[in-house]
Tab-separated table of C-alpha atoms and ligand atoms in Angstrom:
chain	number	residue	atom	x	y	z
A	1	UNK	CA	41.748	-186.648	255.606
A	2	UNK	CA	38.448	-184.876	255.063
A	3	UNK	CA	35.243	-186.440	254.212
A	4	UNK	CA	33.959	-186.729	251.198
A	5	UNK	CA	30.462	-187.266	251.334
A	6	UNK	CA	27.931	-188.515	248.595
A	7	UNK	CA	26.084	-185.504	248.272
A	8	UNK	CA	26.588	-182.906	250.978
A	9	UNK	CA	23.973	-179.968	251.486
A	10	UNK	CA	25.587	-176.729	249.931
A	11	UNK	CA	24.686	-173.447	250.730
A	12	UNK	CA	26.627	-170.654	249.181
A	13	UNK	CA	23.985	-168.202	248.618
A	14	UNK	CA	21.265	-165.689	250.778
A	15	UNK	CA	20.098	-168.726	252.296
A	16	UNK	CA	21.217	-167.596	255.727
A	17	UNK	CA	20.097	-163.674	255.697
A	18	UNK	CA	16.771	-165.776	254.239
A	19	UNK	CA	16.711	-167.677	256.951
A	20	UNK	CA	17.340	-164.874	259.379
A	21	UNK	CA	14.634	-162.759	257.977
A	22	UNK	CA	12.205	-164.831	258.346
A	23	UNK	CA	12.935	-165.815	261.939
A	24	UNK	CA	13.059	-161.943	262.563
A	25	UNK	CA	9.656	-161.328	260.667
A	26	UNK	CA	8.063	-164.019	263.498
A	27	UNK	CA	6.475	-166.284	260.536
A	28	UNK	CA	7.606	-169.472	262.299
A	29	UNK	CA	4.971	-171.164	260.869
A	30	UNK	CA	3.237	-173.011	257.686
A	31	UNK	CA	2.231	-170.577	256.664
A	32	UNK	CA	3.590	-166.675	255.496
A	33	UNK	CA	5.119	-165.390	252.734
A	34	UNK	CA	7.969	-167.672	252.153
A	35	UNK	CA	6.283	-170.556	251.915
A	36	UNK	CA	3.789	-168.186	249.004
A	37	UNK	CA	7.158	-167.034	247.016
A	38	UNK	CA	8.457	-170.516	247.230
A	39	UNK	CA	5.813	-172.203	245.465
A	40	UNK	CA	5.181	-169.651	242.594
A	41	UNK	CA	9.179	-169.783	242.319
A	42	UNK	CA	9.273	-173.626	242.104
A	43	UNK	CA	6.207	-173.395	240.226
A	44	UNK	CA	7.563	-171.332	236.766
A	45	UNK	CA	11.186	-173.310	237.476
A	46	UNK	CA	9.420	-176.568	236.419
A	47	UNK	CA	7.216	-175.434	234.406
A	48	UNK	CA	3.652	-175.805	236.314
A	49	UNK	CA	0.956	-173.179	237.188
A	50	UNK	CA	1.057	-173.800	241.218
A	51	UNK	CA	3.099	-175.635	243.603
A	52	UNK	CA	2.245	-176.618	247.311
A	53	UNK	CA	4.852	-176.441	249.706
A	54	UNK	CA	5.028	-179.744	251.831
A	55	UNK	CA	6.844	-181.606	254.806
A	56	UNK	CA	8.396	-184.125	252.375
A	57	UNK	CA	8.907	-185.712	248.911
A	58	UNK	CA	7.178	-188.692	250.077
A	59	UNK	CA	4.114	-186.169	251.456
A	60	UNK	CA	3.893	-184.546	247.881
A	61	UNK	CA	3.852	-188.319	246.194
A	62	UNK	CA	0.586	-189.159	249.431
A	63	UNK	CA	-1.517	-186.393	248.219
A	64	UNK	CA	-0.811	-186.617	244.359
A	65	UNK	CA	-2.215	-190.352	244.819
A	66	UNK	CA	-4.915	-188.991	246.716
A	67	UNK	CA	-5.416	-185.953	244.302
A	68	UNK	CA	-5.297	-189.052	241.573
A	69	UNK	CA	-8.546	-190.841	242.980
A	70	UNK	CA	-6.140	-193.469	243.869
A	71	UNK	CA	-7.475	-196.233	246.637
A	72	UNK	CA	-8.030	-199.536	248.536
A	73	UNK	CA	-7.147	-202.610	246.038
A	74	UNK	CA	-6.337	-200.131	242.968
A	75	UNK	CA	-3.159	-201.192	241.717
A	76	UNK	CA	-0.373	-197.932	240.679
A	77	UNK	CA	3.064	-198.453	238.413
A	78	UNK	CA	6.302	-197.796	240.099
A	79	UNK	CA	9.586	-198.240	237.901
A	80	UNK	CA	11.420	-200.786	239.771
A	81	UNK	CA	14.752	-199.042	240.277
A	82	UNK	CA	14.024	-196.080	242.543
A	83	UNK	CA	13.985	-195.266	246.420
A	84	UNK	CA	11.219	-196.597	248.559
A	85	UNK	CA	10.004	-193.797	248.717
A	86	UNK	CA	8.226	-193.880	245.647
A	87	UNK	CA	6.468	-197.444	246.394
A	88	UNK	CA	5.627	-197.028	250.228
A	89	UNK	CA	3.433	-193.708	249.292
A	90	UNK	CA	1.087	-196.291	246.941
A	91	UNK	CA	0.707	-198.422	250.247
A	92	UNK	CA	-0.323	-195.404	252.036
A	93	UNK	CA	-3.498	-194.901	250.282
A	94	UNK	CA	-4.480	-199.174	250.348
A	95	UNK	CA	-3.266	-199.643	246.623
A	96	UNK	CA	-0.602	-202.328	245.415
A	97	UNK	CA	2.816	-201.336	243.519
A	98	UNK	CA	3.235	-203.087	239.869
A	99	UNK	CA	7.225	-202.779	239.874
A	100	UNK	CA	8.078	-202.750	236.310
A	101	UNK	CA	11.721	-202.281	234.748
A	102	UNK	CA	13.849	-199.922	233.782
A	103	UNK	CA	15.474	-199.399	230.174
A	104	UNK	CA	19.093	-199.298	229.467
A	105	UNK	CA	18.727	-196.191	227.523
A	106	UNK	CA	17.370	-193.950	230.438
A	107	UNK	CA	17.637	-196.796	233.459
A	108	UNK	CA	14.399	-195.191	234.028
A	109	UNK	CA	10.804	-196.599	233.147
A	110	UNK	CA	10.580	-199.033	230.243
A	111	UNK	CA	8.545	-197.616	228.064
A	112	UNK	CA	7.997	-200.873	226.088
A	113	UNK	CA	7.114	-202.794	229.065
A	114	UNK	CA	4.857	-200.421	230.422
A	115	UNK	CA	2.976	-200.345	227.355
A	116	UNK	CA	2.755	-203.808	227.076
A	117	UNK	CA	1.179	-204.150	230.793
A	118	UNK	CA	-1.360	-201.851	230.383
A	119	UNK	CA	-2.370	-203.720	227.201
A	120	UNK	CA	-2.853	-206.726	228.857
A	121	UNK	CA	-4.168	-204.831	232.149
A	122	UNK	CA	-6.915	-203.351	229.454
A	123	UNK	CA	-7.321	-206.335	227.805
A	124	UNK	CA	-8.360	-208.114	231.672
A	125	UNK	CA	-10.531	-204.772	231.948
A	126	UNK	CA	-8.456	-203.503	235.400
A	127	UNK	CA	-6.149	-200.739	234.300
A	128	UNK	CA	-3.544	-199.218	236.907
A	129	UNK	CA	-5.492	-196.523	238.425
A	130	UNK	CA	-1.760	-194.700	238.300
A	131	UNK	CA	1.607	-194.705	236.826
A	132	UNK	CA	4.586	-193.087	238.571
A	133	UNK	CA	7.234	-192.457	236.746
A	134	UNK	CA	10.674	-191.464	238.501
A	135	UNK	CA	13.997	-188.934	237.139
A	136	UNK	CA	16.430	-191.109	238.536
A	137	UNK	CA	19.559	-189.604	239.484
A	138	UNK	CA	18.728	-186.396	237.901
A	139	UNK	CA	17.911	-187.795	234.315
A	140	UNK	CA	14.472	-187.728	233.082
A	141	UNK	CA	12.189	-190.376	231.904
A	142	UNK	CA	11.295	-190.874	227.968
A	143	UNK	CA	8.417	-188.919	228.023
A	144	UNK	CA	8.052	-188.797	224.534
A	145	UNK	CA	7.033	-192.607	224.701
A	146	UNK	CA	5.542	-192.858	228.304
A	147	UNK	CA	2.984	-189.701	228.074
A	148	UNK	CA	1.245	-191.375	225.131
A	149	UNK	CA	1.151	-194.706	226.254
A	150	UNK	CA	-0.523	-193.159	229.278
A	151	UNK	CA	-2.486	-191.401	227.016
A	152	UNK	CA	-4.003	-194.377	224.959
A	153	UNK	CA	-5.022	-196.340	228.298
A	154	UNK	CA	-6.551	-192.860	229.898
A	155	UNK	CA	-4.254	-193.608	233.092
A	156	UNK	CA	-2.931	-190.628	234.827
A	157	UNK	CA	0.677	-189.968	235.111
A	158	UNK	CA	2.386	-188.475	238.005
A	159	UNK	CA	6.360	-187.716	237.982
A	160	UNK	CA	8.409	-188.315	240.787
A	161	UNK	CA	11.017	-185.552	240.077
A	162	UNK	CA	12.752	-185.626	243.533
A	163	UNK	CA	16.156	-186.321	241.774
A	164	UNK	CA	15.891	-184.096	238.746
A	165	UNK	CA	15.219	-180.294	239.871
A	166	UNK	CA	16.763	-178.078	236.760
A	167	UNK	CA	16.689	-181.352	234.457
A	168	UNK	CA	14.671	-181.378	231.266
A	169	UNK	CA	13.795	-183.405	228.746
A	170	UNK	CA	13.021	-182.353	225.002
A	171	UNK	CA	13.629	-178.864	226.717
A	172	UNK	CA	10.759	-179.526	228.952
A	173	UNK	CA	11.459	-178.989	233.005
A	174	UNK	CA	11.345	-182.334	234.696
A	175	UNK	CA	7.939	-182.356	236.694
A	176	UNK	CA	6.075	-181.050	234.185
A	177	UNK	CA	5.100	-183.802	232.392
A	178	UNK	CA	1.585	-185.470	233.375
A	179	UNK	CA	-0.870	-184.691	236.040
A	180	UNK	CA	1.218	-184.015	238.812
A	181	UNK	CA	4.876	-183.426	239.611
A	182	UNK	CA	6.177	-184.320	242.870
A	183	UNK	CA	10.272	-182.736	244.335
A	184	UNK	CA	12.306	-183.213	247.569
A	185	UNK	CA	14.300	-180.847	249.530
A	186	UNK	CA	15.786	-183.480	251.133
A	187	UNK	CA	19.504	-182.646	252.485
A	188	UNK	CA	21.075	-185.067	249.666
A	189	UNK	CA	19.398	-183.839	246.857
A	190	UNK	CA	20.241	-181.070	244.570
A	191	UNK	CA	18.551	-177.871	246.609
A	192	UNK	CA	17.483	-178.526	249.905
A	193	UNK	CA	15.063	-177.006	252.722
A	194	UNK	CA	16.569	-179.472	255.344
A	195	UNK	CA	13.621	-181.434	254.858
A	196	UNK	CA	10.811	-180.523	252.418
A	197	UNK	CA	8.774	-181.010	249.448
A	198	UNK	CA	6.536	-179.770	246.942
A	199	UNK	CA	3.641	-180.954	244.439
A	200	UNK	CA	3.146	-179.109	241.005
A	201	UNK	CA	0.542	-179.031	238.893
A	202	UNK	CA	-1.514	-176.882	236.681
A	203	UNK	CA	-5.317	-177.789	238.475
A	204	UNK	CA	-4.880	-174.582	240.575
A	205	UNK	CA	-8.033	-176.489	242.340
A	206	UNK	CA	-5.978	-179.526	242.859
A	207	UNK	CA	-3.102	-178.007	244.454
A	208	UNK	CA	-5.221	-175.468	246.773
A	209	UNK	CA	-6.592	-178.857	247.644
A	210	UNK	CA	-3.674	-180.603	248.377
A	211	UNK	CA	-2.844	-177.374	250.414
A	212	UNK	CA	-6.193	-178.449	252.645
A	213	UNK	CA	-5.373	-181.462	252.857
A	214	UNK	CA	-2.116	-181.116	254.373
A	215	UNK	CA	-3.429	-178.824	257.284
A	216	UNK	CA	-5.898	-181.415	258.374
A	217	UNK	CA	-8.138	-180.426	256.115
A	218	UNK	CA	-9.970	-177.776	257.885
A	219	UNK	CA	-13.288	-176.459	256.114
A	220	UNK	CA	-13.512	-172.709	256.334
A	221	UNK	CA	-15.274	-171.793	259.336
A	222	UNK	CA	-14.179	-169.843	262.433
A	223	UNK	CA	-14.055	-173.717	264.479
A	224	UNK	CA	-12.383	-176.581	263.889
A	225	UNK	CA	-14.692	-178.430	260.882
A	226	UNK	CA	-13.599	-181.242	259.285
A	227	UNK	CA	-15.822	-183.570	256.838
A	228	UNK	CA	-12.729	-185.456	255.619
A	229	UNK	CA	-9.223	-186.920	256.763
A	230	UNK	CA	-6.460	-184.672	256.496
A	231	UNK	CA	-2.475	-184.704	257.200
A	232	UNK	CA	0.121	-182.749	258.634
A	233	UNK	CA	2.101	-181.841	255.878
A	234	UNK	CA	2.857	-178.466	255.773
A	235	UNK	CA	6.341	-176.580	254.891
A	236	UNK	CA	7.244	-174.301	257.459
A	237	UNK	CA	7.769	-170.594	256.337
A	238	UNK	CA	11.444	-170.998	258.053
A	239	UNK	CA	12.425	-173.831	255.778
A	240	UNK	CA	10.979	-172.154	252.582
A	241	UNK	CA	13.091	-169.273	253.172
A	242	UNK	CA	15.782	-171.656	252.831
A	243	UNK	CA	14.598	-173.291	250.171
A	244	UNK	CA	14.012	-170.202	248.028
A	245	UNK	CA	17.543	-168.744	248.919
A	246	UNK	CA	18.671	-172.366	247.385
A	247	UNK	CA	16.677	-172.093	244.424
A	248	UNK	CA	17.871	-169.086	244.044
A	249	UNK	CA	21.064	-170.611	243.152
A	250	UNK	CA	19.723	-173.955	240.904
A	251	UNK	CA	21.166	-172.895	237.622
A	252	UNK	CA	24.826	-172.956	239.264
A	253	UNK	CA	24.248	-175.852	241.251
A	254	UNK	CA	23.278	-177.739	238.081
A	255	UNK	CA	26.040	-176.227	236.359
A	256	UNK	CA	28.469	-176.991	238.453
A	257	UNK	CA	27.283	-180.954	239.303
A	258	UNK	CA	27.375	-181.147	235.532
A	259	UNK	CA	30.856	-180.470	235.175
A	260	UNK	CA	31.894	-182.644	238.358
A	261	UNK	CA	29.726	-185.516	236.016
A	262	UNK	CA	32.239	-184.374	232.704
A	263	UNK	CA	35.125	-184.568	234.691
A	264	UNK	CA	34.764	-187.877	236.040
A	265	UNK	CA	33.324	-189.111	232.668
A	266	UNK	CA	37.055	-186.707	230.839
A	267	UNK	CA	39.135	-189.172	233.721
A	268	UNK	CA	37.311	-192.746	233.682
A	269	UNK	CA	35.357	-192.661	230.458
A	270	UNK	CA	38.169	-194.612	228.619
A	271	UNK	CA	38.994	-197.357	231.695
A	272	UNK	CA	38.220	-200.859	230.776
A	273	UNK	CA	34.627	-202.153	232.597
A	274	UNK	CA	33.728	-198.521	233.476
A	275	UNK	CA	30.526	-197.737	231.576
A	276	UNK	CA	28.490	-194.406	232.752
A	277	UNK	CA	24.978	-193.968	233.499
A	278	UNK	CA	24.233	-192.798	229.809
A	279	UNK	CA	22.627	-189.483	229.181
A	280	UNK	CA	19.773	-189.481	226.603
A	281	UNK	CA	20.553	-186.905	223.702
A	282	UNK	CA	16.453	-185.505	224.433
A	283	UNK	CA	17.112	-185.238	227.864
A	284	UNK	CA	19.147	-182.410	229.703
A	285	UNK	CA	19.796	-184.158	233.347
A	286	UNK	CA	21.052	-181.627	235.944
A	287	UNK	CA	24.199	-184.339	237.214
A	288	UNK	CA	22.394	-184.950	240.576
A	289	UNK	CA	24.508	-188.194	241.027
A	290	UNK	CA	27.501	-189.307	238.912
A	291	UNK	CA	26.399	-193.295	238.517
A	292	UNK	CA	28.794	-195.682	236.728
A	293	UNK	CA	28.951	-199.346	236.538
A	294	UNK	CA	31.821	-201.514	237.370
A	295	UNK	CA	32.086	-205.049	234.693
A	296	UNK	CA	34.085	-207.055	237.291
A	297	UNK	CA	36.289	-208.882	234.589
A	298	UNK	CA	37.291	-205.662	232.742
A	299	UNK	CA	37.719	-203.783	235.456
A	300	UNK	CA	39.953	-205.904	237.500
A	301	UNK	CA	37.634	-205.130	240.871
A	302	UNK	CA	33.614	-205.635	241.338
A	303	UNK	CA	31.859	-203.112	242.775
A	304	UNK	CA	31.715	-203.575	246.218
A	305	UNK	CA	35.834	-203.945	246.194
A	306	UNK	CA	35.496	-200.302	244.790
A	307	UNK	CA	32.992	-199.001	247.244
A	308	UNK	CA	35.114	-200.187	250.392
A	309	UNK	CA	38.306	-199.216	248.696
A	310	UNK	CA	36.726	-195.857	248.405
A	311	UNK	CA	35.559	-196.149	251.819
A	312	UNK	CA	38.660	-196.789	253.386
A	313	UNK	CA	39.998	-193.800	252.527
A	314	UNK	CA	37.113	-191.740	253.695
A	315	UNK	CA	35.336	-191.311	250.626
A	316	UNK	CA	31.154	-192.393	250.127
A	317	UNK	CA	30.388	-193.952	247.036
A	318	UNK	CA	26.892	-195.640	247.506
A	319	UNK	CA	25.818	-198.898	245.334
A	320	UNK	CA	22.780	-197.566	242.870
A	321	UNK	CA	19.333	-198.064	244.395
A	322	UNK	CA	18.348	-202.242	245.311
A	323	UNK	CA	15.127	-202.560	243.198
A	324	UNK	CA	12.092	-203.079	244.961
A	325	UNK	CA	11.419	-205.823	243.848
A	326	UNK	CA	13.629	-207.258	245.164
A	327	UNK	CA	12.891	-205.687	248.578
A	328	UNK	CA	11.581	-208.416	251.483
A	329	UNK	CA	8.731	-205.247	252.067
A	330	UNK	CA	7.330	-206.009	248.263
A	331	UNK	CA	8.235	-209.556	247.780
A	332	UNK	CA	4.470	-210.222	247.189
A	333	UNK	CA	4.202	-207.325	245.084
A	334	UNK	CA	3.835	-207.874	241.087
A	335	UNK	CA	6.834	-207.583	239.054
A	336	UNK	CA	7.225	-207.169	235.241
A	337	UNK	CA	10.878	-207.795	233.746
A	338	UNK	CA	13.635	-206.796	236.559
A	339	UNK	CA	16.929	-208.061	234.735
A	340	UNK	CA	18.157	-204.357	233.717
A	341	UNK	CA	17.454	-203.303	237.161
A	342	UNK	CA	19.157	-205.921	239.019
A	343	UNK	CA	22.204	-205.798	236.583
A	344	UNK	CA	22.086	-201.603	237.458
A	345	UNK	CA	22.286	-202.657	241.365
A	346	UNK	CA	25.032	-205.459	241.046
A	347	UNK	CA	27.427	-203.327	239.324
A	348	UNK	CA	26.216	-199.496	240.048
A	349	UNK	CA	28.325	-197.351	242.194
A	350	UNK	CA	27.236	-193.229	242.874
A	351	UNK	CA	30.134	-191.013	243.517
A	352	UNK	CA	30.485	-188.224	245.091
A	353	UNK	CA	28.720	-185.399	243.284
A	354	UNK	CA	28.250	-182.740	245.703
A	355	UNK	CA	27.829	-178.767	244.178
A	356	UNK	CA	30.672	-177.794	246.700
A	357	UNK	CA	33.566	-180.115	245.516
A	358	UNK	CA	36.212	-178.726	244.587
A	359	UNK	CA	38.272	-179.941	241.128
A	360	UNK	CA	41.108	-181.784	243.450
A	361	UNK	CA	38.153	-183.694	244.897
A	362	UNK	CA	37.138	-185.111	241.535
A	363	UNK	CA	40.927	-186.357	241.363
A	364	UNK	CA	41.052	-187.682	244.895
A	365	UNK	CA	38.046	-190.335	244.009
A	366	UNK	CA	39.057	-190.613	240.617
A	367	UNK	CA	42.591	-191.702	241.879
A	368	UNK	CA	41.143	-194.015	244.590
A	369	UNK	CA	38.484	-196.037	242.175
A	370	UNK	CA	41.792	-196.433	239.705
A	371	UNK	CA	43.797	-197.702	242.640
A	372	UNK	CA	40.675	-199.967	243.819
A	373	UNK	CA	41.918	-202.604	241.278
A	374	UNK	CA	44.869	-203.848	243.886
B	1	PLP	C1	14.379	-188.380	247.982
B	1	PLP	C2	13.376	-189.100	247.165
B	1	PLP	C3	12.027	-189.157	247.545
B	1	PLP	C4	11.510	-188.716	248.888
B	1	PLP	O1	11.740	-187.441	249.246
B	1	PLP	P1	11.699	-187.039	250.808
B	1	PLP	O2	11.693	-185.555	250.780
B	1	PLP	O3	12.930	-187.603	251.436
B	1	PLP	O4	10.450	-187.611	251.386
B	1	PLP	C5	11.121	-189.757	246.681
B	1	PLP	N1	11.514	-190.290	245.526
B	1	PLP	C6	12.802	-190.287	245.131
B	1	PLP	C7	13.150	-190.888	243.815
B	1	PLP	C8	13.775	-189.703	245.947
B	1	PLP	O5	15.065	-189.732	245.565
């Protein structure tokens, strides 16, 4: 029996002659011109003036804090429900996480309860000096509410978009909502780099900055001059080639993890204590992950019993992320609401979604979580 994993890396496209070219050409470096074609690309796909290519996800969220003005004993939202990721890059620049709670409607940011902490926060005279807000599982955020709230309170928003390359919301590309937008070309997400990142933004003198920064922030002059603290950061010209040959490709990729996420909802929509991850009529999510949750009593098996049935016959399901607050790492950190997020982790279960499976695959899960109920 083959594995069927979560969310395999897919390439089906130049990618390798990319790849090959670029090796050939000698630009085995952080710099050259795939890295420059790979920005403006991901640039005008999401909807932003300039892009910098990066080592990570969790790079491109460092310098977008640091871009921010974000520092020691400032205090930055993070939604609750996301990967650490998200929360460990606010520690990196000194500043605290406020882990706030997601909505039903989106399971993203609650736009209620974020307004309602930065009117107290105002009201105490110590605003946030940033919100992040995450795309969680390829599904945007309700930007219509958070950008105004932001707004009002003058605190700047950057989108962690990692999850939701090719999503959009109100017909706007994820990432291109407030200051910055931050992706991942992580090896599970929906395009990949094996290992990479990029921040967007319109500031063309933000990004060239964030550029600096990355490459240890060396001032222009023919020694080594530095008159700040810089990173390592850069995306190598051989992993942008891959990148670009991948993005090359989004609008199938997205297409086709769309229609693994119809299937699945054409096969279990109607099962008693399956409910899906719903999809918000402004928003356009590109079907990164297929998320469901699993009501015990209904169902006739909890989650878990459906993530090791699955298991045992070599398929990965993964529970939805554990919220950080209720992470050991955060467990001094500030919380606000949690209830949604914790009942999204106690009965959330992410199927395979991978752009390469095949229709039979869909069936071969589909049958297994059916026969999980013993
Ligand atoms: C994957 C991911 C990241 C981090 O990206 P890396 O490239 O792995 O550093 C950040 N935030 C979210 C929500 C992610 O899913």
């Amino acid at each position: 029996m083959t594995r069927l994993y979560l969310s395999p890396p897919h390439m089906d496209g130049d990618e390798r002659e990319r790849l090959l070219a670029a090796f050939d050409s000698n630009w085995i470096t952080p710099l050259g011109p795939e890295v420059d074609g790979f920005e403006a690309e991901l640039a005008a796909r999401s909807g932003r003036s300039h892009g910098a290519a990066l080592s990570s996800g969790t790079a491109a969220l460092h310098l977008a804090l640091i871009l921010t003005g974000v520092g020691a004993d400032d205090e930055v939202v993070v939604p609750t429900l996301t990967f650490a990721a998200t929360a460990n890059a606010v520690t990196y620049v000194g500043a605290a996480p406020v882990f706030i709670d997601s909505e039903f409607a989106t399971w993203n940011l609650d736009p209620d309860l974020l307004g309602e902490f930065l009117a107290a926060r105002a009201t105490q005279g110590r605003l946030p000096a940033a919100v992040i807000s995450v795309d969680l599982y390829g599904q945007c955020a309700d930007y219509d509410r958070i950008v105004p709230v932001c707004e009002q309170y003058g605190v700047p928003l950057i989108v962690d978009a990692a999850e939701a390359l090719g999503a959009t919301w109100g017909g706007q590309p994820a990432g291109s909502f407030g200051v910055f937008g931050t992706f991942s070309f992580n090896g599970n997400k929906i395009i990949t780099s094996g290992g990479g990142g990029m921040l967007t933004g319109d500031d063309g003198d933000a990004i060239a900055r964030a550029r600096n920064l990355a490459s240890q922030a060396r001032e222009p002059a023919p020694h080594y001059e530095h008159t700040t603290i810089g990173y390592n950061y850069r995306l190598s010209n051989v992993l942008a080639a891959i990148g670009r040959g991948q993005l090359a490709d989004l609008d199938r990729k997205v297409a086709r993890r769309r229609a693994i996420n119809a299937m699945y909802r054409d096969a279990l929509g109607g099962v008693d204590g399956v409910d899906f991850m719903p999809w918000h009529p402004r928003g356009e999510p590109n079907g990164w992950l297929t998320v469901l949750r699993i009501d015990p009593a209904a169902f006739g098996a909890d989650r878990e019993q459906a993530r090791l049935h699955l298991e045992s016959l070599e398929i990965e399901a993964r529970p939805a992320w554990k919220p950080m607050h209720l992470q050991p790492v955060f467990a001094e950190a500030t919380a606000v609401g949690g209830s949604v997020s914790e009942t999204i982790f106690d009965e959330g279960l992410c199927l395979p979604s991978g752009s390469a499976m095949t229709d039979d695959d869909v069936e071969r899960v589909v049958d297994a979580l059916l026969n999980s109920r013993g």
